[in-house]
Each structure stands twice: as C-alpha cells, then as structure tokens.
C-alpha cells in the first residue's frame, strides 16, 4: 500500500495549508486524493490506479499546472539519493530533490551547477519541467543542464532518455504531461566562487540603448524596476572574475544591502558585499535558510527574443502606469538559447521580464491582457509555472515544435493519465 494517502476534506486526512495549497496560497488544489509515495513501487501503484494523476514538487507554481481532479502525487518522499559521477562530470538526483539539498552536496565534493534560479527552495524536476532559469548571456535554462531523465509512464514502466535520444529534447521541459520524473542526470563542473554587488541610479535610456553592454561582461545580471521612474530601481551583478566596479554605466554601487522589494528584510538576501563566495551562496537571490520573498504574491514572466528586447521593454514602460497598483517589482534577465522543444528559450537567446504582483488575481489578470497584447506578437513566451492568459493557439504560434510535442504526448500517454484541466486548455485534442 501507499505509505501516505490523504483524502482532502475527508476524515482520513485533514486539509491544511501544507497539503492542499501552493506556496503562494492562491491555488487550492482540487484533487480528491493526495499521495506521498516513498518508493518507486508505491509510485507505480498510484500511477496505474486508474485515475488521472499529477506530480507535485515544491509547490512554487502560481497557476494550476500541478492541479488535478484525480490523485495529486507529492514527489518529496521519493528516493532522493544524489550520486556524483566525477569521470562523466554529471550528478544523478532523485525526482523529489530540491536545489537547496543538491547544491551543498555538490559544493562539499568540489562540484557545481552552472547556474541556479533566484531561490534554491524549488525542486529540480519541477524547475526543469517548466523551463525555469537563472540569468546570464552565456547561461541556458536550468533544463539545458539535463543529460538524462527517467520518466514513469501511465503503465508504470520507467523510460530512460539520454541526451541524443530521439525523444529527449521533447521530454525534458514536459509540463508533467509525459510522466512522473523519477530521476535526472545533470551536467556539473568544478566548483567556483562569485561576488555579488548592487547598483542604483541607472537611467532607463542606458538600459534601452546599451543592454548588451550591461550584461555581456558579467556572469549573471538582474535589473529590477517598477516602471515608474526614469531610472531602474536596482542592477544586481554576479561575476566569477575581477572585483565589483565602483560605477556601472552611470549607476553607483550601493553601500548597503538592498532587497528588490521596498522595505523587505535584507537578511533573506544573499551576500552583496562584493566578497567572493561559493556559487551556491551567490547565484540565488535568496538564502536557503530564509523563506523567499513575501509569500502572498503572484508571479508572471514573459521571455522575448533578445533581438526585440528593446521594443518589448519600451512597450512595458508605456504600460507602467497601469501596473502601479498591483505590481511589487519586475526583474529583467537574459538567458541563452537551447534546443528543448517547450523551453521558452527554444531556438533563440531571450530576455525574460518577470513580474511579482500583489496576490490580487482579478487585478493581475486585467493587467496581463494588455501586456500580452504587446509582447506576444513579438514572439514572447510565458513561463509555464507562472500566471498568464494566453490560449493554445497563441502559444502554438510561438513554439515551432508544438505539434511535435503534442504528438509525443499522444504516443506516450494516449489516455492522458497525466492530463489536467490546465493541459486541456493549452494542449487541446
């Protein structure tokens, strides 16, 4: 039997925030049953049980991508062993492992991942499945580090795919539609140190006219703005070489730690002193030991081809006043192209514009319509795990391998055991 099955709303299991809502609290899962298998055999028992199932990782998605009316499978109890292959320069991790667990293990053995997202609390499988990313002109999405993937299909059989296999590039950013990820193999490299520093006072004209000059000479760059002023709020630099400059294209280095959200506690933020430290303690914005951000928020993000980034940013500046009442902050980052079919960085270098909103769904949706009206015609692709309003036809136009992914899904899961209402909306048929 499965070790831990809770029926939401029934006496067999109590509904609590930790079991039936996402991290932000804006989604209450509609699953009739919550399963927490602790072995692959227990997982197989649930997957082949005759009901629709969805995987649930660290619960950091802001839409209903992980929801289901069937069985919601928490991956946190799955085998989480971490195995480093030094000869291959790869690490094998179980399906429920988070970056916050993985990174210290790698660091202790002298290894590193090339990049991390802004917070380490998220699961590796969930980040990979949704195309999550960090920043840096030379850094691809986190999914691009995947060299191998094990997926349990609707029949309970585990399919192993490696880089170079026919279905590999279609399966890595899989939205949970192709099976439950039970193991991932990731590329690693020797550990490295970075410094981080923050700059204020950069004019918007510099960002628009000299974006390449801001990002090309640094390992990772994040630009924070509320779109309300002639200057951006902050520019965060993270670099492996040299030392923080006193000025950056007219911006001045801050002498105090800064949180990207006004009046938020800087204790949660990774070191900004310019002192060098391990990659796992500099690449994320948030420290592992602190709860990231403020919790009660929504997030959206759109990745636009780098070639049209100036036009996209200018369009968003025009819309800035309409966001004022609901926006907390926006973040601008760059990501290198990859070849994964449903990656928002598929086929082109991109600039990602992330929005942290107040947790006001109706107000956010009303703002997203004009944002998408401006950005989608430029080829923008929304982050799969965040809030967007684009429909299937609009999404299909921006992904050249969209139909190929739909055909792959029909081949590996013809009964849509891993389907849900969210997938029905974006992948009809």
Short mmCIF file of C-alpha atoms in Angstrom, two decimals, residues 122 415 420:
data_model
loop_
_atom_site.label_atom_id
_atom_site.label_comp_id
_atom_site.label_asym_id
_atom_site.label_seq_id
_atom_site.Cartn_x
_atom_site.Cartn_y
_atom_site.Cartn_z
CA UNK A 122 12.44 24.71 -5.68
CA UNK A 415 -5.31 8.23 -22.36
CA UNK A 420 -5.50 18.01 -16.17
#
